[in-house]
Coordinates of C-alpha atoms in Angstrom, one line a residue:
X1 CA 22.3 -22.2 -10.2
X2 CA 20.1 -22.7 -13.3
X3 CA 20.7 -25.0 -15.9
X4 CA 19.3 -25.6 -19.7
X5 CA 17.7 -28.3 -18.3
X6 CA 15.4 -26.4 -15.4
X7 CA 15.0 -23.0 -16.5
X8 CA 11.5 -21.5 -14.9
X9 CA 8.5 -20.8 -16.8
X10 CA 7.5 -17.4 -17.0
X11 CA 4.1 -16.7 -15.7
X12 CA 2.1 -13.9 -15.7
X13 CA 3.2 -12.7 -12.6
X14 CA 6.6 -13.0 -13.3
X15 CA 6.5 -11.4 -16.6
X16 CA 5.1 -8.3 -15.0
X17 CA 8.1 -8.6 -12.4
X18 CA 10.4 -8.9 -15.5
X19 CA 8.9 -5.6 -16.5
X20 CA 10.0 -3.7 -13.8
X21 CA 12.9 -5.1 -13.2
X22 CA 14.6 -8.3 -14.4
X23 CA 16.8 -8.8 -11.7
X24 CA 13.4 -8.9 -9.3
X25 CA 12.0 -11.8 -12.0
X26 CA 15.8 -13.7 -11.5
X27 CA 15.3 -13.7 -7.7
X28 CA 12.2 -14.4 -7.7
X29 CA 12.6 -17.7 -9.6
X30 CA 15.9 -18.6 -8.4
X31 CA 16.5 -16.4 -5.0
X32 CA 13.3 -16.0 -2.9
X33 CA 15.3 -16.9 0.6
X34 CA 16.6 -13.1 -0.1
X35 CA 12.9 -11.9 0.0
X36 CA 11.8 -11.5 3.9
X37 CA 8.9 -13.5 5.2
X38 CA 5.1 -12.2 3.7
X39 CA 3.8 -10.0 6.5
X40 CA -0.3 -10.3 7.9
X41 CA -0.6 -6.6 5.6
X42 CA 0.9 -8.3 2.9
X43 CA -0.9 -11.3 2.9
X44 CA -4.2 -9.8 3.4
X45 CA -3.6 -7.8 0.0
X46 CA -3.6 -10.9 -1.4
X47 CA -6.4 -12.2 0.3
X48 CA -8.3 -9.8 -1.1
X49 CA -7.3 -10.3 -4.4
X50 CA -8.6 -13.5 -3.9
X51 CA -11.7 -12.8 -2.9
X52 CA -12.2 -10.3 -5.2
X53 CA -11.4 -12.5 -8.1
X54 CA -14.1 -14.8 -6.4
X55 CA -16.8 -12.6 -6.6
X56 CA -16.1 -11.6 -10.3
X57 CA -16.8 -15.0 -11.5
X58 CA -20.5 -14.4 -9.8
X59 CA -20.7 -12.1 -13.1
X60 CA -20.8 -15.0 -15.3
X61 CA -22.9 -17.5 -13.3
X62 CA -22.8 -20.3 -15.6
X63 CA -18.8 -20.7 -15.8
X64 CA -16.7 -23.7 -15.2
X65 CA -13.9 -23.3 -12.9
X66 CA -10.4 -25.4 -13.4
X67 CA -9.0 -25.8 -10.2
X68 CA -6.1 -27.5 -10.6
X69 CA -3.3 -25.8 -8.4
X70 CA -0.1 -24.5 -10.5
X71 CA 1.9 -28.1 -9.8
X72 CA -1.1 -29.6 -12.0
X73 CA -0.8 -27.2 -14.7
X74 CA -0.7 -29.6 -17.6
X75 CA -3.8 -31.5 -16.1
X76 CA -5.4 -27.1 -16.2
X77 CA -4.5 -27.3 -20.0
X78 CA -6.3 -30.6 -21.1
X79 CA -9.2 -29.6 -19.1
X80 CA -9.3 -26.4 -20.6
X81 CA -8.9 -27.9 -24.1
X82 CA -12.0 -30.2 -23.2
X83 CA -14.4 -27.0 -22.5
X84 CA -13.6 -25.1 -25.3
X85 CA -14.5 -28.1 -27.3
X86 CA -18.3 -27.9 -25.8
X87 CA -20.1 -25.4 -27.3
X88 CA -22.9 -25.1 -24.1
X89 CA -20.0 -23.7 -21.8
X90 CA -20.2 -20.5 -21.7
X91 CA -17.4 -19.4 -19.6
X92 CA -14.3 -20.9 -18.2
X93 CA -12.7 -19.5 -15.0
X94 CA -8.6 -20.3 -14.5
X95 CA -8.2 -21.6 -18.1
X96 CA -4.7 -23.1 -18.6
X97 CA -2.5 -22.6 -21.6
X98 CA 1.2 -23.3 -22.1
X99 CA 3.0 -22.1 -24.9
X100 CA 7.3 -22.5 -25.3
X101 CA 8.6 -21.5 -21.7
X102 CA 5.1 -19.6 -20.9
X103 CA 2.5 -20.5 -19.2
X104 CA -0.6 -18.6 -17.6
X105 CA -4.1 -19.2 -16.3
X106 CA -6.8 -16.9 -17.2
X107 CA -9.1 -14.9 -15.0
X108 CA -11.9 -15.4 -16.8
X109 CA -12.6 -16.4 -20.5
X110 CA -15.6 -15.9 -21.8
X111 CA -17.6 -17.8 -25.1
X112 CA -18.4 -15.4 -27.9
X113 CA -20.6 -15.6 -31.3
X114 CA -18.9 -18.5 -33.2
X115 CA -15.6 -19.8 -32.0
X116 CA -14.2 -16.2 -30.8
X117 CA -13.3 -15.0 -27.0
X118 CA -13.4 -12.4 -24.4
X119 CA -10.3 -12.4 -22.5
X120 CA -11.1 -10.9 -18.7
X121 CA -8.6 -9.9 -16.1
X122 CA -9.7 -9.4 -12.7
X123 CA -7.9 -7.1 -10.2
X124 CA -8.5 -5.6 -7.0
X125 CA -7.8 -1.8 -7.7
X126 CA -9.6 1.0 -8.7
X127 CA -8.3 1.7 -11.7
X128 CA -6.7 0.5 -15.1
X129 CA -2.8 0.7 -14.6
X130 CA 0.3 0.7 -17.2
X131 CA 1.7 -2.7 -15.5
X132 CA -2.3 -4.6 -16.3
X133 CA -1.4 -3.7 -20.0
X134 CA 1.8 -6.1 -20.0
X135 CA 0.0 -8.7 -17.8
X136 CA -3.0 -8.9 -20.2
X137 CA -0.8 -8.9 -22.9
X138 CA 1.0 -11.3 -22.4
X139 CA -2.4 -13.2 -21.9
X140 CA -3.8 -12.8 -25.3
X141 CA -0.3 -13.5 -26.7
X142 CA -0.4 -16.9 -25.1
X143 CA -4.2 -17.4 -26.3
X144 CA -3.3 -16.6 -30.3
X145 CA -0.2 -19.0 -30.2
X146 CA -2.8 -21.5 -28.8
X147 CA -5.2 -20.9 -31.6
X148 CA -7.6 -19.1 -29.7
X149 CA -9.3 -16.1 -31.6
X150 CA -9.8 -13.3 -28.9
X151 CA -12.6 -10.9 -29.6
X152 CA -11.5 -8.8 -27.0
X153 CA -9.3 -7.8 -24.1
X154 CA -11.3 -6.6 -20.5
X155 CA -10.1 -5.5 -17.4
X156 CA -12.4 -5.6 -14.7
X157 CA -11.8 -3.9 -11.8
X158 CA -13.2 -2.1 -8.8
X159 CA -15.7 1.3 -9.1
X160 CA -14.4 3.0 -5.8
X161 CA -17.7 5.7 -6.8
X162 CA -20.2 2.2 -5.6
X163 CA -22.0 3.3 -2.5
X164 CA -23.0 -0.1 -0.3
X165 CA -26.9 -0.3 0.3
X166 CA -26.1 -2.2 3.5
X167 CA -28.0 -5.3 2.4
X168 CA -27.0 -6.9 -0.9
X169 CA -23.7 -6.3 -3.2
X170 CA -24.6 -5.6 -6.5
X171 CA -21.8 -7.0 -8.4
X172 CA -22.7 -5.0 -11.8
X173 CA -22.1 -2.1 -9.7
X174 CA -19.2 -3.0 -7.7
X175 CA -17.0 -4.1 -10.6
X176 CA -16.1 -1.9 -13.7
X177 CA -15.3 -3.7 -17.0
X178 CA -13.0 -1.6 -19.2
X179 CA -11.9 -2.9 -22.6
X180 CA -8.0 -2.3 -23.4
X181 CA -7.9 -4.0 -26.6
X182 CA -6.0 -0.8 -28.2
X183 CA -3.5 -0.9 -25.6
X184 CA -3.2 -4.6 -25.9
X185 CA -3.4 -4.6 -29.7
X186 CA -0.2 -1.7 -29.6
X187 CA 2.1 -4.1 -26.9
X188 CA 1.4 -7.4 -29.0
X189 CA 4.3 -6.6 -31.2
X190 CA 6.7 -6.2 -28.6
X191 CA 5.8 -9.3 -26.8
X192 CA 8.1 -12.0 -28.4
X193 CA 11.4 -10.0 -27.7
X194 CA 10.0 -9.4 -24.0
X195 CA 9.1 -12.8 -23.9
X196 CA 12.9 -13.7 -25.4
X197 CA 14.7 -11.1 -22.8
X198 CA 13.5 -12.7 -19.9
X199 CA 13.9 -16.1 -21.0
X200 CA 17.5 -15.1 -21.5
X201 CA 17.7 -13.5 -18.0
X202 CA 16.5 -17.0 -16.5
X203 CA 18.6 -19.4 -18.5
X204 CA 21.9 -17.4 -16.9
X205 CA 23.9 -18.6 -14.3
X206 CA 23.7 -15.3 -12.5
X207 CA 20.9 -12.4 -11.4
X208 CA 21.4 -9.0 -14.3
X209 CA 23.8 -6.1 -12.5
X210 CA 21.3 -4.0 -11.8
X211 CA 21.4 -1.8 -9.1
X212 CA 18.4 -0.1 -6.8
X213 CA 16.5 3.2 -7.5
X214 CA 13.3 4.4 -7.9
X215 CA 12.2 1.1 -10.0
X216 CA 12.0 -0.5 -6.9
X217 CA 9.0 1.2 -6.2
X218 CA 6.9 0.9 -9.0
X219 CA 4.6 -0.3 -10.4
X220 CA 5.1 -2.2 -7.0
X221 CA 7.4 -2.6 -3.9
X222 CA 9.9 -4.9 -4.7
X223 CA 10.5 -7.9 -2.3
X224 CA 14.5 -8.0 -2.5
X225 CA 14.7 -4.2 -2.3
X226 CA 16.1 -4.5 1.2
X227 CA 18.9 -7.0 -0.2
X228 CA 19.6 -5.0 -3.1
X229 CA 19.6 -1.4 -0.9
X230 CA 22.6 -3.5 1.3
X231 CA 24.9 -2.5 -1.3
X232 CA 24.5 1.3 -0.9
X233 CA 25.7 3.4 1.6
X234 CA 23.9 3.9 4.7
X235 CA 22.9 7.5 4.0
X236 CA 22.4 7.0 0.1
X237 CA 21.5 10.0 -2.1
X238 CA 18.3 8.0 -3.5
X239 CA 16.7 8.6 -0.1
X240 CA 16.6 11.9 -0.4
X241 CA 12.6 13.0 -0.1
X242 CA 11.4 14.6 -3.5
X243 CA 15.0 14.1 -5.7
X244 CA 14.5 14.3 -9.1
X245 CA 15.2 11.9 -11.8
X246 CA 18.0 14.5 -13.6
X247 CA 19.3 15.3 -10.2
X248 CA 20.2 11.0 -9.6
X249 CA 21.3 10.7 -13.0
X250 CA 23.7 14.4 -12.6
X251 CA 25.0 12.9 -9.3
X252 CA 25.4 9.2 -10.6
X253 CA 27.3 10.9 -13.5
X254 CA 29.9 12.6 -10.7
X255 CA 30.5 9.2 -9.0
X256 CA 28.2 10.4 -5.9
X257 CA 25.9 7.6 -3.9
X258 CA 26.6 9.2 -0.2
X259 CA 25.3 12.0 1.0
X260 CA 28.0 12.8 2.9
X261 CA 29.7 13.7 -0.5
X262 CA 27.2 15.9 -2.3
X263 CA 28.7 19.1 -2.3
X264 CA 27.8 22.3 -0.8
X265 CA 26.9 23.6 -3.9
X266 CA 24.7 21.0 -5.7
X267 CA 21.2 22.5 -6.7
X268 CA 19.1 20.6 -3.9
X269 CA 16.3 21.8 -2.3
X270 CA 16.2 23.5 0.7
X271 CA 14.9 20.4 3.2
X272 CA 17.2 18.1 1.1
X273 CA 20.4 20.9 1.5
X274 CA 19.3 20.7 4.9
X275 CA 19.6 16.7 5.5
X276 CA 22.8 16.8 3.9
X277 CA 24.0 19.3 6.1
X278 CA 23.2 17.2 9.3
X279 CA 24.4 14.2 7.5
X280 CA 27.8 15.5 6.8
X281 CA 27.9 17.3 10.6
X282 CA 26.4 14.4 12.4
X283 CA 24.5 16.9 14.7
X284 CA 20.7 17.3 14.7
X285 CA 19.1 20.6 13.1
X286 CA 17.0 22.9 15.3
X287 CA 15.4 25.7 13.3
X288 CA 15.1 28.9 15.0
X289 CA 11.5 29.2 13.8
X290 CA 10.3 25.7 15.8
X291 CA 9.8 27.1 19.4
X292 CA 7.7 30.2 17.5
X293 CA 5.2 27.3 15.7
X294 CA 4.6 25.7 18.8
X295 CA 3.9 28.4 20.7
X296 CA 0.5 28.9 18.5
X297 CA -0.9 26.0 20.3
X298 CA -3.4 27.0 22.8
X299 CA -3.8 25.1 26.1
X300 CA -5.7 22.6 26.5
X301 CA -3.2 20.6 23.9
X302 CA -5.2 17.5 22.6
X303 CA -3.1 14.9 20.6
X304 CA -5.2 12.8 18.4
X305 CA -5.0 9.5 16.5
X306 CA -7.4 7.8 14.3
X307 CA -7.4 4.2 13.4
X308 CA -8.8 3.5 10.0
X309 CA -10.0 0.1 8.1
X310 CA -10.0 0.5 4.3
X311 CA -11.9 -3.0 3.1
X312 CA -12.3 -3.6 -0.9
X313 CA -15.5 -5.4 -0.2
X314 CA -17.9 -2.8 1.8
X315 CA -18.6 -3.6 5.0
X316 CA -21.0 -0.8 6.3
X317 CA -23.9 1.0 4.5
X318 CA -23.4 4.3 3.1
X319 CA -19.6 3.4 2.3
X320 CA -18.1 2.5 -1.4
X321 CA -14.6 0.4 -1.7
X322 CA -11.6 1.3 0.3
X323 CA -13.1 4.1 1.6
X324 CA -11.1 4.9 5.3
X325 CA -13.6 3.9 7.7
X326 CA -12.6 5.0 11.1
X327 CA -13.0 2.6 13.9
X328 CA -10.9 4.0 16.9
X329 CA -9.3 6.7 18.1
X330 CA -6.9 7.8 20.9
X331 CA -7.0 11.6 22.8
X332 CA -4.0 13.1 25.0
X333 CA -5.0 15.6 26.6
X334 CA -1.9 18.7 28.4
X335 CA -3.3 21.0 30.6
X336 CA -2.0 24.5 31.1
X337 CA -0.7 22.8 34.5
X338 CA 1.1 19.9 32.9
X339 CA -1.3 17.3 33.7
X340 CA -1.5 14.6 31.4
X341 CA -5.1 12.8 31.0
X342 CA -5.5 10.2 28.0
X343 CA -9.6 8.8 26.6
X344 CA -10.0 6.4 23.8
X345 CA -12.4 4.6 21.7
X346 CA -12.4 1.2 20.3
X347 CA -15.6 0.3 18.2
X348 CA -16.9 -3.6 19.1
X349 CA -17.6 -3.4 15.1
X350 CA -21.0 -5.3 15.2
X351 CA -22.3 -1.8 13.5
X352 CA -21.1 1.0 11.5
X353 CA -19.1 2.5 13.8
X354 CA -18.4 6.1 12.3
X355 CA -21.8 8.2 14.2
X356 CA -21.2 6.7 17.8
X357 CA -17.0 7.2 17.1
X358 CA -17.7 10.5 16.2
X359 CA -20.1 11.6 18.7
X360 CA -17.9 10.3 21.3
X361 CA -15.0 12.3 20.2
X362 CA -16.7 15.5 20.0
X363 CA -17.9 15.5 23.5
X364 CA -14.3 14.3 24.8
X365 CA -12.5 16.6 22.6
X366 CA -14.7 19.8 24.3
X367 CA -14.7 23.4 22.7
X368 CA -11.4 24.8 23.2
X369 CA -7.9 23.9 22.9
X370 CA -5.5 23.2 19.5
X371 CA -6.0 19.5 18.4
X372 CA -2.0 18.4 17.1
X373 CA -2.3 15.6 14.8
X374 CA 1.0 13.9 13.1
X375 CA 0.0 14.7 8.8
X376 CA -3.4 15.9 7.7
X377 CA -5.0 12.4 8.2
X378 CA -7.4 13.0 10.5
X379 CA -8.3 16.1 9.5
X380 CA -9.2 13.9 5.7
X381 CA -11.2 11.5 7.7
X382 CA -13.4 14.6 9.7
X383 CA -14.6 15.9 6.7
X384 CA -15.2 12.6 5.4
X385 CA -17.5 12.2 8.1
X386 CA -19.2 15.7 7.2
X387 CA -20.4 14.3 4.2
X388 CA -21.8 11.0 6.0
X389 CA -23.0 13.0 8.9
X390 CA -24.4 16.3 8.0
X391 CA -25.8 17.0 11.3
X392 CA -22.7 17.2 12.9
X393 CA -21.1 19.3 10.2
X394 CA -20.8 22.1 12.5
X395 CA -19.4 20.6 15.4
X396 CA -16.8 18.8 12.8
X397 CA -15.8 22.4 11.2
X398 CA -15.6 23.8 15.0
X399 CA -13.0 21.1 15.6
X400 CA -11.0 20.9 11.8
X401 CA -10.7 24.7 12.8
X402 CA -8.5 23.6 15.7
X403 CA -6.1 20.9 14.0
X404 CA -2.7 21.7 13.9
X405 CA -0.2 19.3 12.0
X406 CA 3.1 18.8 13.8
X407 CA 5.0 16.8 11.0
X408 CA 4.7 20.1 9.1
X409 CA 6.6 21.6 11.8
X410 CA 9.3 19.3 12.5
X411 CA 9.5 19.0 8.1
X412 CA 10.0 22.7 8.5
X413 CA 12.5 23.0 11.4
X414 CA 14.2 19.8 12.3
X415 CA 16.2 17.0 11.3
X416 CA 18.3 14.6 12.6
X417 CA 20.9 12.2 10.7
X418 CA 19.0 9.0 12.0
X419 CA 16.0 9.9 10.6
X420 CA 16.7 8.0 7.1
X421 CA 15.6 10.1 5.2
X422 CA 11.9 9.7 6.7
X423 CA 9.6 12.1 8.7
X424 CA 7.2 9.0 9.9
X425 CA 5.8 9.8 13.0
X426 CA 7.7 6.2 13.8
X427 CA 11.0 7.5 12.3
X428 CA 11.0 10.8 14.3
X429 CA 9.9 9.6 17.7
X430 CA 12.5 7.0 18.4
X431 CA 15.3 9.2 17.5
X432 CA 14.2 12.1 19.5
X433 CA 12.3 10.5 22.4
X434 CA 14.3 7.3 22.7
X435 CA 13.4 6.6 26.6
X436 CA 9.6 5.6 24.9
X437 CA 11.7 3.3 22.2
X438 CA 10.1 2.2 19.4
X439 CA 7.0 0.1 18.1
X440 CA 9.1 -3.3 17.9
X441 CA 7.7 -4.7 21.2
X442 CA 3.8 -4.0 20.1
X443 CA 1.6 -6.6 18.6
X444 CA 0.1 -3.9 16.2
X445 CA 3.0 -1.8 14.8
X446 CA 0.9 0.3 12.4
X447 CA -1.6 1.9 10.7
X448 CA -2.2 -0.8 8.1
X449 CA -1.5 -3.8 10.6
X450 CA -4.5 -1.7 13.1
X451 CA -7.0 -2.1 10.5
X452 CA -6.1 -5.5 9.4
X453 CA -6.2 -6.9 13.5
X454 CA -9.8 -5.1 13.4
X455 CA -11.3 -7.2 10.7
X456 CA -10.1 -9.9 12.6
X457 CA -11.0 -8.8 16.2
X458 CA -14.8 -8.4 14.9
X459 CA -14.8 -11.9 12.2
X460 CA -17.4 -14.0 13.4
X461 CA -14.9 -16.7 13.4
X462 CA -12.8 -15.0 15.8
X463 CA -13.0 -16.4 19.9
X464 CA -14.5 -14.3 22.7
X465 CA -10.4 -14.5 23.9
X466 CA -8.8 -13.5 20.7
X467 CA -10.8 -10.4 20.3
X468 CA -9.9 -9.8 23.7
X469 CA -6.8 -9.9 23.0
X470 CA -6.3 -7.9 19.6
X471 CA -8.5 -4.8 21.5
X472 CA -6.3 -4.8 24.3
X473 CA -3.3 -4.6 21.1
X474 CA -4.9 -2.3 19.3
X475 CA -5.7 0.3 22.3
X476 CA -2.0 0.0 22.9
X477 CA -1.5 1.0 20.0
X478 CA -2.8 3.8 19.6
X479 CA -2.4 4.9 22.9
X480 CA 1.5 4.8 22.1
X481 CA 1.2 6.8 18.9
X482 CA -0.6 9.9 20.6
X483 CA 1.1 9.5 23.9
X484 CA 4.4 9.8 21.7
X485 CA 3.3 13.1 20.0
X486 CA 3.1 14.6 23.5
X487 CA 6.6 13.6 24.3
X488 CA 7.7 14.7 21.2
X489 CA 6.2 18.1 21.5
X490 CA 7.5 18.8 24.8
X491 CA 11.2 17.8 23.7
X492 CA 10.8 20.3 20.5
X493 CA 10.1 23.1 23.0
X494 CA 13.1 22.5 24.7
X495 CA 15.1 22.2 21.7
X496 CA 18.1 24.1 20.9
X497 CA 19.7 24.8 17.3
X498 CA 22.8 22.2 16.7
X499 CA 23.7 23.0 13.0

């Protein structure tokens, strides 16, 4: 429990927490064993983040780093003190400054005419966001108790609209630098009594009563959601897909957190009347309209996967930041006969793999046939391609003519009370087609986890076995997720209404 005497610090990064929520910013100083572990996708977010803040200090070439770690922060302070004592540096990168029970360490802090600086934030996104107002904030309230006179307040970001040459990354192209000064300038006043709440929060002997919703989720996934969500009922009203704000607050209002008591009558929509429906029956939902959607698919059935890589940094020419660059893909194919036949392509990566990809797809996925794909996600990363590849644009239109999206007709027509709430193509599968059980026993167990075992798979620092390895995962993978939309097809035809 905390005490007077060892009460955190707020940083910048829990002050944003506090933001959201304050209960995230108590667990996070005093509770992270309730957090689960930092997954590979997690911890390449903040890889990147890393290495994008690494690059933005290429920007100012003649800045001093302080890199003392956050145990050292005292040492980060008098070193920082030091530089802004000599007039010749021009910028200093992770400055230190402590002030009360706050302390940060700045991006980037830049000399000015006469004794005045610019205050830079780096982050890894596209684009300014609400949350980056408090964090820089927060900033330039710690520099002005310090007696540092800020000129200005800059975000730098990413410019998703930079195209990669191939050859060299041009930073004053990659990076955007907006100035947010009038934002900053409106928050400042607010700042001590933020600054006092959360202090407050961290000096008690217990985490705030305050329960989950939709705060969970932004501006960021919280880590305790799962611990917080423990105390709600298994089939909780907030999961409902597309409830409104009024409708939560209505129902809270009435004493209702479980579906299973929502009645008959409550203004929902009709997937969400639907879900309560099974919920409350316990049987799965069969829409009379299913077996008539699928029955549009013309023979041969193809059942298609892509497997996309969405790097910050550019890694092919032609491409701009976290644009979906498609690197494999797996093809079921059902003949009118029943006969199941499965081709796939894995990229080695060496070179931009998009032409030979798509070339190879068009000859396997021949001229006739529906293509069933689980969300409009490939059909996105087709015409994608049109734009990269204009000479295949016709082929591409030939086959985005042929796409038909079967999460749009289970969303229509089915549900089942295990679902959770969820129409994931992992959420579905499993309940329907238990026999092929679920991802748990694959080394790559999605979408984001694919792309992140790629960048690995082709790393020059990666062995001849390891990449081995990950391919053989990866084709797995994928492999499972198309094989899976044939099963699932096949049991929706044989389907049956249960509610």
């Amino acid at each position: 429990m905390p005490t007077h005497n060892n009460i955190f610090k707020l940083s910048k990064t829990k002050f944003v927490a506090g933001i959201q929520c304050l209960k995230r910013l108590y667990f996070m100083c005093y509770r992270k064993d309730l957090a689960p572990p930092i997954l590979s996708a997690q911890q390449a977010i903040f890889d990147t983040g890393t290495e994008v803040g690494r690059l933005a200090r290429q920007l100012f070439p003649d800045g001093v780093l302080i890199d003392d770690d956050a145990l050292h922060h005292s040492d980060a302070v008098a070193k920082t003190k030091k530089l802004i004592s000599q007039r010749e540096v021009s910028s200093i990168f992770e400055a230190g400054f402590a002030t009360g029970n706050v302390l940060i360490r700045t991006d980037i802090l830049e000399r000015c005419s006469g004794r005045r600086w610019r205050l830079l934030e780096v982050k890894s996104s596209t684009k300014v966001k609400e949350a980056n107002f408090y964090d820089v904030a927060l900033q330039s309230h710690v520099l002005k108790q310090s007696g540092i006179a800020v000129d200005a307040e800059c975000l730098v970001h990413i410019n998703n609209a930079y195209v990669y040459n191939g050859k060299r990354l041009d930073l004053s192209k990659f990076f955007s630098v907006e100035d947010i000064s009038q934002q900053i300038e409106k928050l400042a006043p607010s700042l001590p009594k933020l600054i006092r709440e959360q202090q407050e929060v961290l000096s008690s002997d217990s985490a705030p009563d305050i329960g989950p919703g939709k705060h969970c989720f932004s501006p960021y996934e919280c880590e305790f959601y799962d611990h917080c969500r423990a105390s709600k009922p298994e089939h909780w009203v907030c999961d409902l897909p597309r409830i409104r704000a009024d409708i939560l607050t209505q129902l809270a209002e009435d004493g209702i957190e479980d579906i299973r008591k929502v009645p008959g009558d409550f203004p929902l929509s009709d997937l969400q009347q639907r879900i309560c429906r099974c919920v409350k029956s316990g049987k799965p939902f069969f829409g009379r309209g299913l077996r008539a959607d699928l029955e549009v698919l013309e023979t041969p059935i193809y059942f298609l996967d892509f497997e996309t890589v969405m790097p910050a940094i550019p890694l092919y020419a032609g491409t701009h930041p976290y644009e979906a660059v498609p690197f494999q893909w797996s093809l079921h194919k059902l003949g009118r006969n029943g006969k199941l036949s499965h081709h796939e392509f894995l990229c080695d990566g060496k070179e931009d793999p998009r032409e030979e990809l798509l070339t190879a797809f068009i000859d396997a996925i021949g001229d006739r046939g529906s293509i069933v794909m689980y969300t409009p996600y490939e059909k996105r990363i087709l015409n994608n391609l049109t734009g990269a590849f204009p000479e295949h644009a016709d082929a591409i239109e030939s086959v985005v003519g042929r796409l038909f999206d079967l999460c749009a007709v289970v969303r229509d027509h089915v549900y089942h009370p295990d679902f959770g709430c969820s129409f994931s193509l992992k959420s579905v599968q499993p309940v329907l087609v238990p026999e092929m059980g679920s991802y748990e026993d694959l080394a790559v167990q999605d979408g984001l986890q694919a792309g992140i075992s790629f960048l690995r798979m082709v790393s020059p620092g990666t062995s001849a076995d390891e990449a081995r390895r990950i391919r053989k995962d990866l084709l797995e993978y994928c492999g499972r997720d198309t094989l899976g939309m044939v099963k699932l097809y096949q049991k929706l035809l044989t389907a049956t209404s249960g509610a």
